[in-house]
Structure formats: C-alpha cells, structure tokens
GROMACS .gro file of C-alpha atoms in nm:
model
  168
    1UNK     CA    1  -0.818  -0.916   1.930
    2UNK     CA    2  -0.667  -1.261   1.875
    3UNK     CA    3  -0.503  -1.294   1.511
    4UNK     CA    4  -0.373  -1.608   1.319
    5UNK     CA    5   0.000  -1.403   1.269
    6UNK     CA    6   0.201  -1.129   1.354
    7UNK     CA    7  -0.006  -0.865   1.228
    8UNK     CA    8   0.175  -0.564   0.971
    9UNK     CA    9   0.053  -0.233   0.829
   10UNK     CA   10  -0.338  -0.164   0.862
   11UNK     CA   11  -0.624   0.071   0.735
   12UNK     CA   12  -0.971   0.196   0.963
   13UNK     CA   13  -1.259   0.269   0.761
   14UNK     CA   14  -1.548   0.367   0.989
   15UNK     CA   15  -1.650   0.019   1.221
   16UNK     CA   16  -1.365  -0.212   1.028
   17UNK     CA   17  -1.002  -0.266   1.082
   18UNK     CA   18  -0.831  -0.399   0.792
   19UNK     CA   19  -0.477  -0.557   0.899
   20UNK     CA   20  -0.223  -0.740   0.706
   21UNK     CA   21  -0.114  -1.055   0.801
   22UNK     CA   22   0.185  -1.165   0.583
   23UNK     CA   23   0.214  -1.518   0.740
   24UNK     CA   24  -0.135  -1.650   0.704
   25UNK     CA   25  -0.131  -1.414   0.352
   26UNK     CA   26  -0.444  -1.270   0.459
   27UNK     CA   27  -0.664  -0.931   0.551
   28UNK     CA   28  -0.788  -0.953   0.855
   29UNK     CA   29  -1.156  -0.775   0.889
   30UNK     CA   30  -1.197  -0.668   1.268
   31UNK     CA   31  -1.517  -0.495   1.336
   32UNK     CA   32  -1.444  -0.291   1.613
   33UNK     CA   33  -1.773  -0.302   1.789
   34UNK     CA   34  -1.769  -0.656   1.790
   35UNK     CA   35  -1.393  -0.639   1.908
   36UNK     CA   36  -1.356  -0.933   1.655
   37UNK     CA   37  -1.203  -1.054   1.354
   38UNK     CA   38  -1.525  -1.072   1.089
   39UNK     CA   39  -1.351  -1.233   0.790
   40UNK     CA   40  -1.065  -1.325   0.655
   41UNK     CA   41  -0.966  -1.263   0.288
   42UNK     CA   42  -0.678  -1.429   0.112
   43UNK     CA   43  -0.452  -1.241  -0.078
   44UNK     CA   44  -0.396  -1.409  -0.388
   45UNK     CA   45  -0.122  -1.203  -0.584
   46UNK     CA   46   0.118  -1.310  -0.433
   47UNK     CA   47   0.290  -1.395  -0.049
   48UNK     CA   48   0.469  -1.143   0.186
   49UNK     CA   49   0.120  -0.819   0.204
   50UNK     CA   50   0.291  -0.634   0.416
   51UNK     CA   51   0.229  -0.249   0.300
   52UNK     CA   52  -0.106  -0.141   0.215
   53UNK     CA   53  -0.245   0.194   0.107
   54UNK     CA   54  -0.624   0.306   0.062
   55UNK     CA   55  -0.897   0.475  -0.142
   56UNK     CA   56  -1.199   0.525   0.104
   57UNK     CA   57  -1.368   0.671  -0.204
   58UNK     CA   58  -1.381   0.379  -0.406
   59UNK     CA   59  -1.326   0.117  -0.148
   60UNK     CA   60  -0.988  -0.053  -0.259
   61UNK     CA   61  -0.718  -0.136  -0.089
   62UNK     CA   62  -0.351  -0.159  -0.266
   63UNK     CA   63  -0.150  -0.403  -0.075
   64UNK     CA   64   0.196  -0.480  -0.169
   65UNK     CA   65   0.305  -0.788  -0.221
   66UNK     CA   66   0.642  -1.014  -0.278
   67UNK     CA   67   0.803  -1.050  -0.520
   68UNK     CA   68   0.659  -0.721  -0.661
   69UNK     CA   69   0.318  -0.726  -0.690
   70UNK     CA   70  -0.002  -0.469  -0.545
   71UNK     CA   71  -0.273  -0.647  -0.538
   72UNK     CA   72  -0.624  -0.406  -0.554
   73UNK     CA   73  -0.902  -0.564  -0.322
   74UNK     CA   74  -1.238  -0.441  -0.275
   75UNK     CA   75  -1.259  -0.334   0.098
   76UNK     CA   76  -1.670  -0.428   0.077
   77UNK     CA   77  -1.601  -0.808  -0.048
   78UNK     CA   78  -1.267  -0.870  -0.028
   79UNK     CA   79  -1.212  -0.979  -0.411
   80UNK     CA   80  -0.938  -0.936  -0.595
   81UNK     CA   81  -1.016  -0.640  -0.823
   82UNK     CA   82  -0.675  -0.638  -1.023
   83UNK     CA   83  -0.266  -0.672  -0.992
   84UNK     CA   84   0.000  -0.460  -1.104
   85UNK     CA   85   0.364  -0.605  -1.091
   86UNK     CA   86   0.570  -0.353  -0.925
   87UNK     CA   87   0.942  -0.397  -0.825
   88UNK     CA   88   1.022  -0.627  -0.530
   89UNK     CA   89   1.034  -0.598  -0.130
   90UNK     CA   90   0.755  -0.295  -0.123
   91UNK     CA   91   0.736  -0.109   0.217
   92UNK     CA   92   0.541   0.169   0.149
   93UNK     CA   93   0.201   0.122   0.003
   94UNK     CA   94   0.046   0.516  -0.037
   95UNK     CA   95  -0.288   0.646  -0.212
   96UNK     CA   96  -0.264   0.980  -0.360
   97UNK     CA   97  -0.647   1.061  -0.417
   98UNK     CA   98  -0.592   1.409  -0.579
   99UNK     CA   99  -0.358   1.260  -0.883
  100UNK     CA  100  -0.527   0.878  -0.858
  101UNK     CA  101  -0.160   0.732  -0.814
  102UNK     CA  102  -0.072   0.503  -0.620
  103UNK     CA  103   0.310   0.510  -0.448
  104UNK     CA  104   0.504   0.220  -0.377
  105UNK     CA  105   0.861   0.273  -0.194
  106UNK     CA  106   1.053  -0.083  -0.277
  107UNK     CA  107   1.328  -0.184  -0.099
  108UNK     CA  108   1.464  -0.348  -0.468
  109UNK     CA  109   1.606   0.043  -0.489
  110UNK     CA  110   1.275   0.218  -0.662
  111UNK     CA  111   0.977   0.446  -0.633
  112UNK     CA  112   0.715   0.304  -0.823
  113UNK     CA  113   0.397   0.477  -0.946
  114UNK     CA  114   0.051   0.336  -1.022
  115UNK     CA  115  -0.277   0.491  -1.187
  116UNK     CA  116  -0.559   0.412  -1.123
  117UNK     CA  117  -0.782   0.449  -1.400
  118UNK     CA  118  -1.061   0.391  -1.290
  119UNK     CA  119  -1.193   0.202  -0.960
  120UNK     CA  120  -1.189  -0.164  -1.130
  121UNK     CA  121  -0.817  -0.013  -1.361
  122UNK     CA  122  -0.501  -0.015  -1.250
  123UNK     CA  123  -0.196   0.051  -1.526
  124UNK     CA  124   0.187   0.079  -1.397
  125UNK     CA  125   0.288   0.453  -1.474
  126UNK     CA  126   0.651   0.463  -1.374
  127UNK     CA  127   0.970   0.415  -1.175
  128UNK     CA  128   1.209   0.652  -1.031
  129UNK     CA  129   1.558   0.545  -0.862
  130UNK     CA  130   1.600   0.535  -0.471
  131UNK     CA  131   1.858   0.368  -0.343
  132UNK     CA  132   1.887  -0.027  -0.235
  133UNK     CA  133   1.709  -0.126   0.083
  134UNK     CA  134   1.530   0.216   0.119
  135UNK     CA  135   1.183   0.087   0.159
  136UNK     CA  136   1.025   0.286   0.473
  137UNK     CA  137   0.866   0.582   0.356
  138UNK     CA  138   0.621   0.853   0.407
  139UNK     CA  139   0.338   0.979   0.156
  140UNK     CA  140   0.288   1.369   0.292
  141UNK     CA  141  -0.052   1.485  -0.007
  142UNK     CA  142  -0.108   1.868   0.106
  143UNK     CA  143   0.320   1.885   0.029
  144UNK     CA  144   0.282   1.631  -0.263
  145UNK     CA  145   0.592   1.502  -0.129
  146UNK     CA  146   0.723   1.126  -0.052
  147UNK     CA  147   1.035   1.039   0.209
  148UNK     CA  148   1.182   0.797   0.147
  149UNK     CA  149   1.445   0.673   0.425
  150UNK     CA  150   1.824   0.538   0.237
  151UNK     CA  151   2.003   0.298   0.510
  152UNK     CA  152   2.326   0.308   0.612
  153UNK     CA  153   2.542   0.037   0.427
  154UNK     CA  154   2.878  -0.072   0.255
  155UNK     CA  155   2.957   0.273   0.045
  156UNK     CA  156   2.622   0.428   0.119
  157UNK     CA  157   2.527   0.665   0.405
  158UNK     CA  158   2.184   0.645   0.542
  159UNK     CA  159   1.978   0.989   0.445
  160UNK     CA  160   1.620   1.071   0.395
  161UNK     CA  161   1.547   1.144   0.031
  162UNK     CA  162   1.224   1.391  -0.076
  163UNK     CA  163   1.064   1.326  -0.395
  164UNK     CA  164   0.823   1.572  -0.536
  165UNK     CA  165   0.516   1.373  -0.698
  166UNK     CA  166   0.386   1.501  -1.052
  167UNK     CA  167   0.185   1.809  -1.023
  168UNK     CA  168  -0.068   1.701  -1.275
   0.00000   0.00000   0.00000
C-alpha cells in the first residue's frame, strides 16, 4: 500500500490502519479491505509524529510530536481533540486504559505522564528522570511496568531501566 513517506509507528482498529508518517506530518488511514490509503489527516501540533499510542475505547490517538508535543486526534474524524507539551524527541507513545495515563518515553532524558481526564481532556501529570537518549521503550499493563532502554554513550553504559507506574 503505496504511502507519501517512510512510514513510522502504527495502530489497527478493526478495518483501519492508522500509520505515522513524520515526513508528510500526516496519519495515514488504510482501510484494509480496500488495501488503500482512505484519508489523510495532518497533524497539526507540531512536525516529527513518530510514536503513537491508543484508546480504542474512546477513539483517540496520542501521537508524539517534536519538539515535545502529543497531539490527541479523534481516530473517527481525524481532528485535533487537544495538545499537551511534553519533553522533546518522544519514542514511546503508550495508553494505560486502567489508570487513563498516557506514557511518553523522551529521548530529552524523561518519562512523562499524561491524564486523560476525560475523552475531549488531557492535563500533563508528571515527569520522572531516565537517562539522555533513552527513548525506545515498552508499556507492559497486566505488570504495570514501562522499559525503558538507556544507550551506551560517553560515561554511560547502555541498560534497560523498569519503572513501576502508579498503582492508583
């Protein structure tokens, strides 16, 4: 299925593929049936979606943008539902549905945290410490855990770092 860019980090909800496309700074809509891109919806936030994250409940998806920004979009329409500034080069774009949080793994050196308040309300709830350039990372709910992967560089050794996500 032809695409205007390199295509990044995507989400499947039933017949429709949603993909990132950080050089045309689009979604791509692919309907699966049709084995064709449907629409294409800018993302207005900001440049650089490349992580995005999902809540097939209420239909949004968070994609991360540069220089720090997740943009909410409303995986019926496409509109921009809100944006959150979050720190820069996000990686990791993860929707925890049991705590309505949203997890963003930056490569700027943090964790950050999102709640959603409610489907159309998104506040900024935190930041924790990683490490600079640890961006890739892994969302695990039923162990409320996140991975986060540390690189190898000048006076740092690359690890992978566990971080517990607030039981509440």
């Amino acid at each position: 299925i032809p695409l205007a860019n390199f295509p990044k980090q995507f989400e499947v909800e039933g017949n429709f593929i949603y993909v990132n496309v950080p050089e045309a700074n689009h979604v791509a809509v692919i309907d699966r049936r049709k084995k064709a891109v449907v629409a294409t919806w800018p993302v207005e936030a900001a440049k650089g979606n490349i992580p995005m994250g999902f809540d097939r409940a209420r239909h949004r998806l968070f994609i991360g943008c540069e220089p720090g920004k997740l943009a909410v979009l409303d995986s019926g329409t496409g509109k921009q539902i809100a944006v959150v500034d979050i720190a820069p080069e996000p990686d990791g774009v993860y929707y925890d549905a049991k705590r309505r949080s949203i997890y963003a793994s930056c490569g700027a050196g943090s964790l950050d945290v999102v709640r959603q308040v409610d489907a159309d309300h998104y506040e900024f709830a935190g930041r924790v410490a990683t490490a600079k350039g640890a961006a890739t990372s892994l969302f695990v709910p039923e162990w409320e855990e996140v991975f986060v992967a540390v690189p190898q560089r000048e006076g740092q050794g690359a690890e992978l770092r566990t971080y517990k996500v607030n039981p509440k």
